[in-house]
XYZ file of N, CA and C in Angstrom:
318
model
N 121.835 95.071 192.711
C 123.070 95.462 192.030
C 122.723 95.949 190.622
N 123.251 97.069 190.192
C 122.949 97.596 188.858
C 123.455 96.673 187.746
N 122.775 96.711 186.627
C 123.159 95.888 185.476
C 124.576 96.215 185.019
N 124.954 97.471 185.091
C 126.295 97.904 184.677
C 127.378 97.138 185.437
N 127.237 97.002 186.759
C 128.203 96.272 187.571
C 128.263 94.804 187.164
N 127.127 94.237 186.794
C 127.070 92.847 186.373
C 127.904 92.633 185.111
N 127.863 93.575 184.186
C 128.650 93.475 182.951
C 130.139 93.526 183.243
N 130.545 94.353 184.158
C 131.957 94.474 184.521
C 132.465 93.154 185.086
N 131.684 92.498 185.906
C 132.096 91.235 186.508
C 132.262 90.127 185.474
N 131.615 90.211 184.350
C 131.712 89.172 183.331
C 133.001 89.255 182.525
N 133.699 90.360 182.581
C 134.980 90.486 181.902
C 136.039 89.971 182.853
N 136.688 88.890 182.451
C 137.658 88.279 183.355
C 139.070 88.332 182.784
N 139.999 87.754 183.509
C 141.408 87.757 183.105
C 141.628 87.137 181.727
N 140.905 86.088 181.419
C 141.111 85.407 180.141
C 140.847 86.355 178.976
N 139.784 87.123 179.068
C 139.434 88.040 177.980
C 140.335 89.265 177.927
N 140.951 89.627 179.027
C 141.756 90.850 179.049
C 143.254 90.602 178.935
N 143.707 89.366 179.065
C 145.147 89.082 179.059
C 145.814 89.509 177.750
N 145.271 89.090 176.631
C 145.895 89.406 175.336
C 145.876 90.909 175.053
N 144.751 91.601 175.229
C 144.790 93.051 175.003
C 145.814 93.769 175.900
N 145.957 93.331 177.137
C 146.945 93.952 178.019
C 148.367 93.687 177.540
N 148.620 92.463 177.091
C 149.969 92.128 176.602
C 150.283 92.808 175.276
N 149.257 93.117 174.478
C 149.465 93.823 173.210
C 150.145 95.172 173.416
N 149.946 95.750 174.576
C 150.445 97.100 174.836
C 151.924 97.152 175.233
N 152.557 95.996 175.437
C 153.957 96.005 175.886
C 154.822 95.105 175.012
N 156.120 95.377 174.996
C 157.079 94.584 174.232
C 157.424 93.330 175.029
N 157.016 92.169 174.532
C 157.295 90.916 175.250
C 158.151 89.953 174.437
N 158.580 90.334 173.251
C 159.375 89.433 172.431
C 160.608 88.972 173.203
N 160.790 87.640 173.253
C 161.923 87.052 173.948
C 161.798 87.031 175.461
N 160.705 87.558 175.987
C 160.504 87.614 177.438
C 159.777 86.362 177.933
N 159.939 86.089 179.229
C 159.237 84.991 179.886
C 157.967 85.529 180.518
N 156.840 84.951 180.155
C 155.545 85.350 180.699
C 155.053 84.221 181.595
N 154.686 84.544 182.822
C 154.153 83.532 183.731
C 152.654 83.766 183.900
N 151.942 82.679 184.150
C 150.498 82.794 184.316
C 150.006 81.738 185.296
N 148.949 82.072 185.988
C 148.336 81.108 186.894
C 147.479 80.136 186.088
N 146.866 79.205 186.779
C 146.098 78.156 186.107
C 144.934 78.703 185.281
N 144.360 79.816 185.690
C 143.238 80.389 184.950
C 143.642 80.740 183.518
N 144.863 81.218 183.328
C 145.318 81.641 182.001
C 146.024 80.527 181.223
N 146.029 79.325 181.731
C 146.608 78.198 181.015
C 145.619 77.786 179.932
N 145.696 78.492 178.819
C 144.763 78.347 177.709
C 145.547 78.214 176.411
N 145.094 77.333 175.518
C 145.746 77.137 174.227
C 145.858 78.454 173.455
N 144.790 79.233 173.437
C 144.788 80.492 172.691
C 145.880 81.438 173.197
N 146.052 81.510 174.501
C 147.078 82.389 175.068
C 148.471 81.855 174.767
N 148.655 80.543 174.846
C 149.957 79.947 174.528
C 150.342 80.224 173.072
N 149.402 80.016 172.171
C 149.670 80.261 170.753
C 149.952 81.734 170.488
N 149.204 82.612 171.128
C 149.425 84.045 170.983
C 150.845 84.410 171.427
N 151.247 83.924 172.589
C 152.566 84.270 173.118
C 153.694 83.784 172.216
N 153.614 82.539 171.791
C 154.711 81.942 171.036
C 154.683 82.341 169.566
N 153.562 82.176 168.926
C 153.503 82.405 167.479
C 153.422 83.880 167.101
N 152.584 84.624 167.792
C 152.389 86.022 167.411
C 153.388 86.975 168.051
N 153.750 86.712 169.292
C 154.577 87.676 170.026
C 156.000 87.199 170.262
N 156.347 85.965 169.871
C 157.703 85.420 170.010
C 158.196 85.493 171.456
N 157.287 85.190 172.388
C 157.614 85.187 173.816
C 157.620 83.741 174.316
N 158.032 83.562 175.538
C 158.050 82.250 176.193
C 157.057 82.309 177.352
N 156.631 81.140 177.824
C 155.681 81.164 178.931
C 155.936 80.038 179.909
N 155.481 80.259 181.114
C 155.465 79.272 182.191
C 154.041 79.292 182.735
N 153.326 78.197 182.562
C 151.934 78.111 183.004
C 151.821 77.156 184.186
N 150.827 77.369 184.999
C 150.514 76.477 186.108
C 149.312 75.636 185.707
N 149.401 74.349 185.974
C 148.289 73.444 185.672
C 147.818 72.834 186.983
N 146.534 72.912 187.214
C 145.933 72.331 188.412
C 144.907 71.285 187.987
N 144.281 70.678 188.959
C 143.275 69.651 188.668
C 142.016 70.193 188.017
N 141.929 71.501 187.786
C 140.770 72.019 187.069
C 140.852 71.672 185.583
N 141.994 71.173 185.140
C 142.162 70.642 183.788
C 142.678 69.206 183.950
N 141.786 68.289 184.358
C 142.226 66.952 184.754
C 142.993 66.185 183.685
N 142.593 66.252 182.442
C 143.314 65.511 181.405
C 144.744 65.998 181.264
N 144.924 67.284 181.199
C 146.256 67.862 181.074
C 147.079 67.582 182.327
N 146.474 67.751 183.504
C 147.173 67.492 184.759
C 147.656 66.042 184.823
N 146.781 65.109 184.456
C 147.152 63.690 184.487
C 148.265 63.385 183.485
N 148.225 63.979 182.304
C 149.285 63.774 181.320
C 150.630 64.249 181.858
N 150.633 65.408 182.488
C 151.877 65.955 183.028
C 152.372 65.113 184.202
N 151.466 64.726 185.100
C 151.847 63.889 186.235
C 152.448 62.573 185.746
N 151.843 61.972 184.739
C 152.380 60.733 184.166
C 153.769 60.965 183.600
N 153.955 62.053 182.900
C 155.244 62.374 182.299
C 156.329 62.447 183.362
N 156.035 63.078 184.492
C 157.016 63.173 185.563
C 157.224 61.831 186.260
N 156.164 61.020 186.385
C 156.287 59.711 187.036
C 157.231 58.797 186.274
N 157.278 58.913 184.970
C 158.155 58.036 184.199
C 159.568 58.618 184.087
N 159.825 59.706 184.823
C 161.175 60.240 184.931
C 161.629 61.102 183.785
N 160.735 61.705 183.074
C 161.118 62.555 181.951
C 161.233 64.005 182.385
N 161.996 64.760 181.623
C 162.121 66.199 181.834
C 161.505 66.878 180.621
N 160.656 67.861 180.824
C 160.055 68.533 179.660
C 161.096 69.271 178.843
N 161.033 69.110 177.527
C 161.941 69.861 176.671
C 161.131 70.883 175.914
N 160.598 70.690 174.806
C 159.830 71.762 174.180
C 158.342 71.622 174.405
N 157.880 70.402 174.465
C 156.444 70.236 174.547
C 156.129 68.961 175.308
N 155.268 69.067 176.321
C 154.885 67.848 177.031
C 153.396 67.576 176.924
N 152.637 68.523 176.497
C 151.212 68.309 176.273
C 150.884 69.030 174.976
N 151.059 68.336 173.868
C 151.012 68.996 172.569
C 149.691 69.706 172.295
N 148.614 69.290 172.940
C 147.339 69.960 172.697
C 147.266 71.318 173.374
N 148.201 71.626 174.265
C 148.200 72.940 174.906
C 149.541 73.634 174.759
N 150.620 72.931 175.005
C 151.936 73.546 175.019
C 152.452 73.607 173.594
N 152.807 74.782 173.166
C 153.197 75.024 171.786
C 154.704 74.997 171.658
N 155.239 74.336 170.650
C 156.682 74.317 170.423
C 157.197 75.749 170.371
N 158.307 75.978 170.988
C 158.866 77.319 171.040
C 158.873 77.853 172.452
N 158.127 77.246 173.323
C 158.158 77.648 174.719
C 159.417 77.078 175.349
N 160.032 77.818 176.236
C 161.244 77.356 176.907
C 160.933 76.192 177.832
N 161.921 75.309 178.054
C 161.725 74.309 179.102
C 161.505 75.037 180.429
N 160.639 74.520 181.247
C 160.304 75.208 182.482
C 161.208 74.801 183.631
N 161.354 75.690 184.575
C 161.913 75.352 185.872
C 160.702 74.897 186.659
N 160.729 73.687 187.179
C 159.500 73.178 187.759
C 159.749 72.491 189.081
N 158.697 72.349 189.803
C 158.712 71.612 191.057
C 157.376 70.938 191.190
N 157.297 70.007 192.099
C 156.061 69.287 192.270
C 155.331 69.808 193.493
N 154.121 70.257 193.300
C 153.270 70.721 194.389
C 151.996 69.910 194.360
N 151.363 69.683 195.484
C 150.108 68.947 195.465
C 149.081 69.663 194.585
N 148.506 68.941 193.677
C 147.440 69.426 192.799
C 147.838 70.570 191.876
N 149.127 70.808 191.679
C 149.517 71.786 190.675
C 150.915 71.480 190.176
N 151.169 71.811 188.928
C 152.467 71.631 188.325
C 152.713 72.830 187.431
N 153.863 73.456 187.558
C 154.187 74.564 186.683
C 154.919 74.007 185.489
N 154.479 74.396 184.293
C 155.136 73.919 183.082
C 155.611 75.089 182.274
């Protein structure tokens, strides 16, 4: 495989998400993302810089965050602005959520 193709494969969704969103008006819009894009940097970018809202999916690939969210739901709470302060930034809308095995949308 040529070296050029190898470089292309190293650019993933995480590195391209913000540049792609820079090109469109998202203020006040709801942005959804899969578990791969559930990143603090992307959350902060959406809320603080672009004044958008987000709905992220959390899976067991982020065990600490997943366990915190699962615990929150087990004790009967509903997320309001922030349920995992180290990732979820104030200003995000409360999510419409459901419980799925090994994933939770926040």
